[in-house]
XYZ file of C-alpha atoms in Angstrom:
494
model
C -0.438 27.105 37.739
C -0.059 29.972 35.285
C -2.372 30.394 32.339
C -1.958 32.336 29.109
C -4.193 35.441 28.934
C -5.403 37.663 26.115
C -7.027 41.112 26.493
C -10.590 41.688 25.318
C -12.034 45.242 25.267
C -15.651 45.510 26.542
C -18.226 48.242 26.058
C -17.574 51.105 28.415
C -14.405 51.123 30.459
C -14.027 47.488 31.545
C -10.998 45.391 30.470
C -11.255 41.614 30.904
C -8.551 38.971 30.707
C -9.783 35.649 29.254
C -7.847 32.312 29.061
C -6.987 30.937 25.631
C -9.174 28.079 24.409
C -8.133 24.450 24.732
C -5.907 23.161 21.961
C -3.480 26.069 22.161
C 0.068 26.101 23.499
C -0.974 25.544 27.107
C -3.619 22.882 26.431
C -3.509 19.497 28.139
C -2.549 16.772 25.599
C -5.164 14.201 24.635
C -4.338 10.621 25.630
C -4.514 8.284 22.630
C -3.864 4.586 21.982
C -1.213 2.882 19.868
C -3.781 2.471 17.078
C -5.354 5.953 17.018
C -5.128 7.243 13.450
C -4.758 10.736 12.087
C -8.332 10.702 10.796
C -9.572 10.104 14.371
C -8.309 13.542 15.470
C -10.661 16.040 13.877
C -8.620 19.169 14.512
C -6.204 21.172 12.409
C -3.675 21.057 15.259
C -3.726 18.979 18.421
C -1.420 17.860 21.207
C -1.658 14.157 21.989
C 0.085 11.782 24.377
C 1.251 8.421 23.026
C 1.484 5.478 25.433
C 4.653 3.460 25.848
C 5.252 -0.152 24.895
C 3.430 -0.221 21.541
C 4.411 -3.137 19.275
C 6.344 -1.751 16.309
C 5.202 -4.636 14.090
C 1.523 -3.753 14.526
C 1.773 -0.119 13.425
C 0.167 0.833 10.100
C 2.133 3.780 8.712
C 1.843 5.156 5.175
C 4.347 7.729 3.950
C 7.361 9.592 5.291
C 7.295 12.999 7.061
C 3.840 13.537 5.543
C 1.620 10.577 6.403
C -1.765 9.448 5.096
C -4.451 10.097 7.706
C -5.172 6.365 7.918
C -1.737 5.975 9.578
C -1.214 5.446 13.302
C -0.239 8.749 14.932
C 2.134 7.124 17.427
C 3.589 4.926 14.693
C 4.229 7.986 12.539
C 5.804 9.823 15.496
C 8.206 6.956 16.193
C 8.927 6.585 12.473
C 9.875 10.270 12.236
C 11.905 10.188 15.462
C 9.659 12.562 17.389
C 9.283 10.036 20.222
C 10.706 6.635 21.101
C 8.754 3.470 21.831
C 8.472 4.632 25.447
C 5.823 7.127 24.278
C 5.476 10.824 24.966
C 3.824 14.051 23.810
C 3.265 14.601 20.077
C 1.846 17.544 18.159
C -0.159 16.596 15.053
C -0.931 18.968 12.166
C -3.650 18.151 9.623
C -2.654 18.509 5.967
C -4.452 18.068 2.617
C -4.481 14.719 0.853
C -1.845 13.873 -1.717
C -0.628 11.197 -4.115
C 2.261 8.758 -3.771
C 3.014 8.331 -0.074
C 6.504 6.821 -0.029
C 7.803 3.763 1.827
C 10.792 4.327 4.141
C 12.374 2.280 6.929
C 13.090 4.449 9.976
C 13.480 3.799 13.702
C 12.404 0.168 13.418
C 9.221 0.856 11.431
C 8.713 0.064 7.735
C 6.215 2.569 6.366
C 4.152 1.492 3.378
C 3.384 3.034 0.022
C -0.060 4.361 -0.816
C -0.961 5.768 -4.201
C -3.511 8.323 -2.985
C -5.411 9.421 0.126
C -7.825 12.261 0.858
C -6.122 13.683 3.964
C -2.663 13.757 5.521
C -0.869 14.816 8.688
C 2.595 15.454 9.992
C 3.995 15.320 13.531
C 6.431 17.270 15.659
C 7.566 16.987 19.236
C 4.765 17.931 21.603
C 4.911 20.334 24.529
C 6.009 18.569 27.698
C 4.919 19.910 31.061
C 3.929 18.970 34.544
C 0.273 18.581 33.646
C -1.006 15.066 33.168
C -3.093 14.150 30.153
C -6.698 13.725 31.105
C -9.707 11.989 29.642
C -10.120 8.634 27.931
C -7.697 7.739 25.167
C -9.022 8.532 21.699
C -10.127 5.248 20.133
C -10.429 4.414 16.465
C -13.785 2.805 17.181
C -15.833 5.307 19.212
C -15.511 8.702 20.949
C -14.697 9.108 24.631
C -17.553 8.258 26.975
C -15.806 8.961 30.269
C -16.016 5.276 31.155
C -13.079 3.174 32.202
C -10.687 2.515 29.333
C -11.020 -1.020 28.027
C -8.177 -3.109 26.715
C -7.471 -2.418 23.055
C -9.057 -5.292 21.071
C -6.874 -7.423 18.847
C -7.139 -7.040 15.091
C -9.928 -9.116 13.619
C -8.765 -12.428 12.229
C -11.362 -12.469 9.438
C -12.974 -15.417 7.681
C -10.493 -18.263 8.197
C -12.481 -20.462 5.805
C -11.759 -18.092 2.936
C -8.002 -17.604 2.922
C -7.071 -15.989 -0.389
C -4.857 -13.172 -1.666
C -7.122 -11.274 -4.058
C -6.405 -8.445 -6.493
C -9.422 -6.578 -7.820
C -8.510 -5.351 -11.312
C -11.074 -2.639 -12.019
C -11.867 -0.920 -15.301
C -10.797 2.733 -15.233
C -11.081 3.474 -18.963
C -13.150 6.031 -20.822
C -15.178 3.030 -21.959
C -16.764 2.739 -18.518
C -16.950 6.455 -17.694
C -17.013 8.228 -14.342
C -20.554 7.254 -13.319
C -20.248 3.530 -13.967
C -16.731 3.621 -12.488
C -18.238 4.730 -9.167
C -20.912 2.011 -9.388
C -18.119 -0.490 -10.030
C -16.273 0.679 -6.904
C -19.462 0.284 -4.866
C -19.812 -3.303 -6.060
C -16.164 -4.110 -5.281
C -16.655 -2.642 -1.806
C -19.660 -4.893 -1.196
C -17.669 -7.944 -2.306
C -14.746 -6.976 -0.078
C -17.079 -6.530 2.890
C -18.740 -9.939 2.441
C -15.402 -11.741 2.005
C -14.567 -11.281 5.695
C -11.196 -9.554 5.365
C -8.861 -10.063 8.322
C -5.359 -11.016 9.389
C -6.092 -14.745 9.000
C -8.767 -14.410 6.324
C -8.772 -12.918 2.822
C -6.375 -10.082 1.992
C -7.220 -7.791 -0.907
C -5.567 -5.154 -3.067
C -6.690 -3.091 -6.017
C -5.295 -2.333 -9.475
C -6.826 0.073 -11.980
C -6.682 -0.734 -15.701
C -6.544 2.231 -18.055
C -3.968 3.558 -20.501
C -1.292 2.430 -18.038
C -2.048 0.088 -15.110
C -1.739 1.471 -11.603
C -1.573 -0.500 -8.357
C -3.776 1.525 -6.007
C -2.981 -0.499 -2.887
C -1.319 -3.828 -2.076
C -2.376 -6.866 -0.068
C -0.343 -5.786 2.958
C -1.732 -2.246 3.138
C -5.039 -3.043 4.849
C -6.241 -6.061 6.835
C -9.666 -4.770 7.911
C -12.781 -4.298 5.825
C -13.248 -0.763 7.155
C -9.852 0.400 5.909
C -10.292 -1.378 2.566
C -13.614 0.391 2.016
C -11.951 3.726 2.802
C -9.194 2.963 0.295
C -11.603 1.892 -2.468
C -13.634 5.071 -1.959
C -10.502 7.194 -2.421
C -9.523 5.655 -5.791
C -9.843 8.219 -8.562
C -10.963 7.656 -12.166
C -7.986 7.622 -14.589
C -9.516 7.312 -18.079
C -7.789 6.193 -21.278
C -8.058 2.915 -23.189
C -9.130 -0.244 -21.397
C -5.784 -2.046 -21.716
C -6.982 -4.954 -19.616
C -4.407 -7.399 -20.995
C -1.563 -5.052 -20.137
C -2.975 -4.529 -16.639
C -3.527 -8.259 -16.037
C 0.036 -9.086 -17.060
C 1.365 -6.301 -14.831
C -0.716 -7.579 -11.903
C 0.466 -11.170 -12.297
C 4.115 -10.141 -12.453
C 4.307 -7.206 -10.014
C 1.426 -7.432 -7.545
C 1.857 -10.899 -6.041
C 5.268 -10.577 -4.379
C 6.432 -11.281 -0.841
C 7.263 -7.594 -0.354
C 3.711 -6.665 -1.350
C 2.213 -9.031 1.235
C 1.544 -12.275 -0.648
C 1.356 -15.243 1.719
C 2.951 -18.644 1.159
C 0.500 -21.451 0.408
C -2.501 -19.115 -0.051
C -4.360 -19.062 -3.422
C -3.565 -16.028 -5.571
C -6.618 -14.605 -7.327
C -7.264 -11.757 -9.779
C -10.850 -10.629 -10.286
C -10.893 -8.730 -13.596
C -13.817 -6.364 -14.221
C -14.463 -5.639 -17.910
C -17.149 -3.179 -18.964
C -17.741 -4.021 -22.620
C -14.515 -5.435 -24.046
C -10.731 -5.047 -23.663
C -8.867 -2.839 -26.137
C -5.787 -5.099 -26.239
C -4.820 -8.786 -26.295
C -5.867 -10.488 -23.075
C -5.059 -14.098 -24.041
C -1.288 -13.727 -23.586
C -1.839 -12.041 -20.229
C -3.981 -14.995 -19.131
C -1.159 -17.390 -20.027
C 1.333 -15.314 -18.024
C -1.033 -15.275 -15.038
C -1.386 -19.050 -15.138
C 2.398 -19.449 -15.326
C 2.667 -17.379 -12.152
C 0.054 -19.527 -10.410
C -2.653 -16.857 -10.448
C -6.331 -17.825 -10.690
C -7.995 -15.372 -13.095
C -11.713 -14.609 -12.769
C -13.432 -12.427 -15.365
C -16.490 -10.393 -14.348
C -17.932 -9.070 -17.605
C -20.565 -6.350 -17.652
C -22.650 -5.209 -20.629
C -21.386 -7.485 -23.401
C -20.758 -5.788 -26.761
C -23.805 -5.526 -28.966
C -23.682 -6.947 -32.541
C -22.818 -3.545 -34.007
C -19.770 -3.333 -31.711
C -18.351 -6.806 -32.354
C -16.160 -5.495 -35.179
C -14.244 -3.435 -32.592
C -13.465 -6.484 -30.434
C -10.100 -8.130 -31.148
C -11.275 -11.537 -29.924
C -14.928 -12.250 -29.088
C -13.814 -15.283 -27.012
C -11.558 -13.145 -24.799
C -13.195 -14.351 -21.576
C -12.603 -18.045 -22.267
C -8.960 -17.418 -23.191
C -8.106 -15.274 -20.171
C -9.662 -17.200 -17.277
C -7.829 -19.858 -15.269
C -9.915 -22.667 -16.803
C -12.626 -22.482 -19.439
C -15.146 -24.455 -17.397
C -17.668 -21.756 -16.481
C -16.468 -21.436 -12.882
C -14.044 -18.574 -13.506
C -16.351 -16.398 -15.610
C -19.161 -14.253 -14.235
C -21.532 -11.945 -16.078
C -23.707 -9.065 -14.928
C -26.051 -7.294 -17.379
C -25.231 -3.811 -16.034
C -23.972 -1.950 -12.958
C -27.449 -1.327 -11.516
C -29.008 -3.604 -8.903
C -25.799 -5.612 -8.460
C -26.284 -6.518 -4.788
C -27.756 -9.904 -5.713
C -24.541 -10.785 -7.570
C -22.254 -10.214 -4.581
C -22.818 -13.442 -2.643
C -22.440 -15.850 -5.627
C -19.139 -14.193 -6.580
C -17.851 -14.358 -2.992
C -18.754 -18.055 -2.837
C -16.649 -18.659 -5.940
C -13.687 -16.741 -4.518
C -13.838 -18.780 -1.297
C -14.040 -22.197 -3.005
C -10.356 -23.052 -2.741
C -10.630 -26.576 -4.101
C -11.630 -25.061 -7.457
C -8.518 -22.841 -7.679
C -6.846 -25.062 -10.243
C -4.220 -22.517 -11.286
C -2.649 -22.235 -7.844
C 0.910 -23.481 -7.736
C 1.227 -26.698 -5.720
C 3.691 -29.570 -5.578
C 1.533 -31.350 -8.135
C 1.533 -28.667 -10.830
C 4.758 -26.686 -10.420
C 7.605 -29.205 -10.740
C 9.967 -30.490 -13.420
C 10.699 -34.170 -12.755
C 13.309 -36.053 -14.769
C 13.459 -39.830 -14.334
C 16.930 -41.349 -14.798
C 16.193 -45.006 -15.522
C 18.783 -47.781 -15.217
C 18.820 -49.846 -18.449
C 21.847 -51.980 -17.588
C 22.098 -55.736 -18.163
C 21.740 -56.521 -14.458
C 18.170 -55.188 -14.494
C 16.709 -57.560 -17.076
C 13.757 -56.983 -19.381
C 10.997 -58.020 -16.950
C 12.342 -55.876 -14.120
C 12.811 -52.999 -16.567
C 9.077 -53.163 -17.340
C 8.359 -53.022 -13.598
C 10.546 -49.926 -13.380
C 8.561 -48.270 -16.186
C 5.321 -49.100 -14.401
C 6.731 -47.551 -11.214
C 7.691 -44.375 -13.113
C 4.231 -44.213 -14.709
C 2.489 -44.493 -11.342
C 4.493 -41.543 -10.035
C 3.950 -39.411 -13.160
C 0.173 -39.917 -13.216
C -0.215 -38.263 -9.788
C 0.972 -34.891 -11.166
C -0.990 -32.251 -13.084
C 0.952 -32.321 -16.343
C 0.325 -29.444 -18.751
C 2.090 -26.711 -20.690
C 1.910 -24.456 -17.621
C 1.912 -27.182 -14.941
C 4.133 -30.118 -14.045
C 6.544 -31.385 -16.694
C 8.098 -34.844 -17.038
C 11.283 -36.041 -18.805
C 13.046 -39.396 -18.979
C 16.616 -40.545 -19.671
C 17.756 -44.184 -19.870
C 21.365 -45.004 -19.095
C 23.912 -47.786 -19.226
C 27.482 -46.753 -20.032
C 25.779 -44.465 -22.514
C 22.792 -42.172 -22.099
C 19.666 -41.878 -24.227
C 17.136 -39.062 -23.827
C 13.734 -40.705 -24.160
C 11.854 -37.380 -24.036
C 12.445 -33.880 -22.653
C 10.295 -31.498 -20.611
C 9.007 -29.740 -23.716
C 8.138 -32.799 -25.826
C 4.782 -33.690 -24.250
C 2.341 -31.470 -22.373
C -0.493 -33.886 -21.525
C -0.560 -36.703 -19.018
C -1.926 -39.151 -21.600
C 1.003 -38.584 -23.979
C 3.601 -38.796 -21.213
C 2.227 -42.109 -19.908
C 2.034 -43.534 -23.434
C 5.659 -42.726 -24.256
C 6.883 -44.149 -20.922
C 5.171 -47.478 -21.675
C 6.953 -47.657 -25.062
C 10.523 -47.061 -23.846
C 12.817 -49.794 -25.246
C 15.262 -51.606 -22.960
C 18.912 -50.776 -23.782
C 21.053 -53.297 -21.779
C 24.730 -52.649 -20.989
C 26.950 -51.474 -18.110
C 26.145 -49.004 -15.322
C 27.605 -45.467 -15.243
C 25.265 -43.512 -12.978
C 27.611 -40.566 -12.397
C 27.983 -39.830 -16.119
C 24.201 -40.160 -16.504
C 23.568 -37.582 -13.765
C 25.930 -35.088 -15.421
C 24.323 -35.725 -18.824
C 20.796 -35.152 -17.483
C 21.655 -31.966 -15.598
C 23.326 -30.536 -18.695
C 20.971 -31.651 -21.457
C 17.570 -32.015 -19.774
C 17.555 -29.417 -16.978
C 19.837 -26.938 -18.754
C 17.248 -25.745 -21.316
C 14.660 -25.056 -18.563
C 16.942 -23.312 -16.070
C 14.684 -20.218 -16.144
C 11.495 -22.185 -15.466
C 9.507 -21.128 -12.366
C 8.993 -24.821 -11.564
C 11.132 -26.633 -8.997
C 13.481 -29.280 -10.428
C 13.718 -32.898 -9.254
C 15.875 -35.754 -10.542
C 14.628 -39.256 -9.634
C 17.163 -42.058 -10.204
C 15.748 -45.578 -10.557
C 18.583 -48.139 -10.424
C 19.181 -51.678 -9.216
C 22.735 -51.561 -7.949
C 26.210 -50.079 -7.708
C 27.652 -47.833 -10.397
C 31.008 -48.396 -12.080
C 31.861 -44.697 -11.902
C 31.877 -41.965 -9.257
C 28.383 -40.780 -8.262
C 29.141 -38.478 -5.357
C 30.813 -35.739 -7.416
C 28.117 -35.458 -10.120
C 25.389 -35.594 -7.445
C 27.020 -32.690 -5.541
C 27.342 -30.730 -8.806
C 23.638 -31.320 -9.496
C 22.739 -29.941 -6.053
C 24.889 -26.857 -6.661
C 23.272 -26.296 -10.073
C 19.840 -26.289 -8.454
C 20.694 -23.496 -6.007
């Protein structure tokens, strides 16, 4: 086996030849695991050996060509095309941190975006040779001990009793300042740690409110508390006005998407931190959040003093922004010092799913139109039974201006709109108007009635986020074609 040699001149006449240190061109590569990250290799340049058979779906990779140091080294190497999934030697170079790591699909791996990280790395093809890699694989959990390599543990599932997709909307304005901004991040980190983040538990992301809102990281970026704490620590102070309303609206509309990692059937939550008061309108943003099925919590710190109230657009901003003005969704801390005692009560609120009344469910995110047969064959007494049946269905739904909506049309040969989706926004009013519907009497033209309802009742709400349902209550056969209008109604709903 040949070694590389360098000359060193000694005192006197001796000339020695010494081998180059490990880590140079002839060094033996370090064996690593599928999950070893760039930050686990604490060298400016190193040769590593990736194992074969890693699951592409489990890689966490942030960036393209230049990767955040929280990325998997082997995942980054496959993503860049340096190696295949069969593994192989990789050379890693440490680089400074940067902003805006891009998301690119390459070689079967979807890298993720990351707004900022403190360190980076890039990879090239490693030196292959006859030497075998020696030593224990570098783990993300602990350094090599020389003991037998244990099976890589599965990712932690987290607190399964607290499944929620949570966005922390932190205050990054000049109003809070750099010092309190750091205290705020410490508090958010403590909350994130106590939540029990994991693949089957809570997922969290972070948005910073300032002059312009910025999504620092998404729900899908990190599924372990350790990585979330790293990410929170790396968030930098932006400054500017505290445009909390603008940031809340942006979060409701852009943060909770399938591409960003939102999960079906899991409560969506925004925890808004406000130091003092917002500098813009937050009420409209709260309405938008509720329309998108987002549960808004407000954590207010250091309420404005009497001399400052003239600068506040709306002193009742908390009550107007939260999911429900019942005390559950608002939380106050006197200042940012000694906040540890406030962590557990807030976490308990965030994990109480039965209280998440703004989450979209079948009971609060539907538009239901009842098409009621008023023909002569029904009769007045049976018509009253039909109205009672319709009422019993309607009362099971959460009817409101941002929840479920009810409409009714009565038909014979003609059609009569009893009320539309926008006429009544409370359950009490809807039930009252159903009870007072007058019986028409006449022939039966169900097909025409379906076409009328689709056009005149569902047409004006075609852009509604709610799902549309048409319930036909009839006692017999129609005198016109039903199949065609029913097929057209199905097509219109697609």
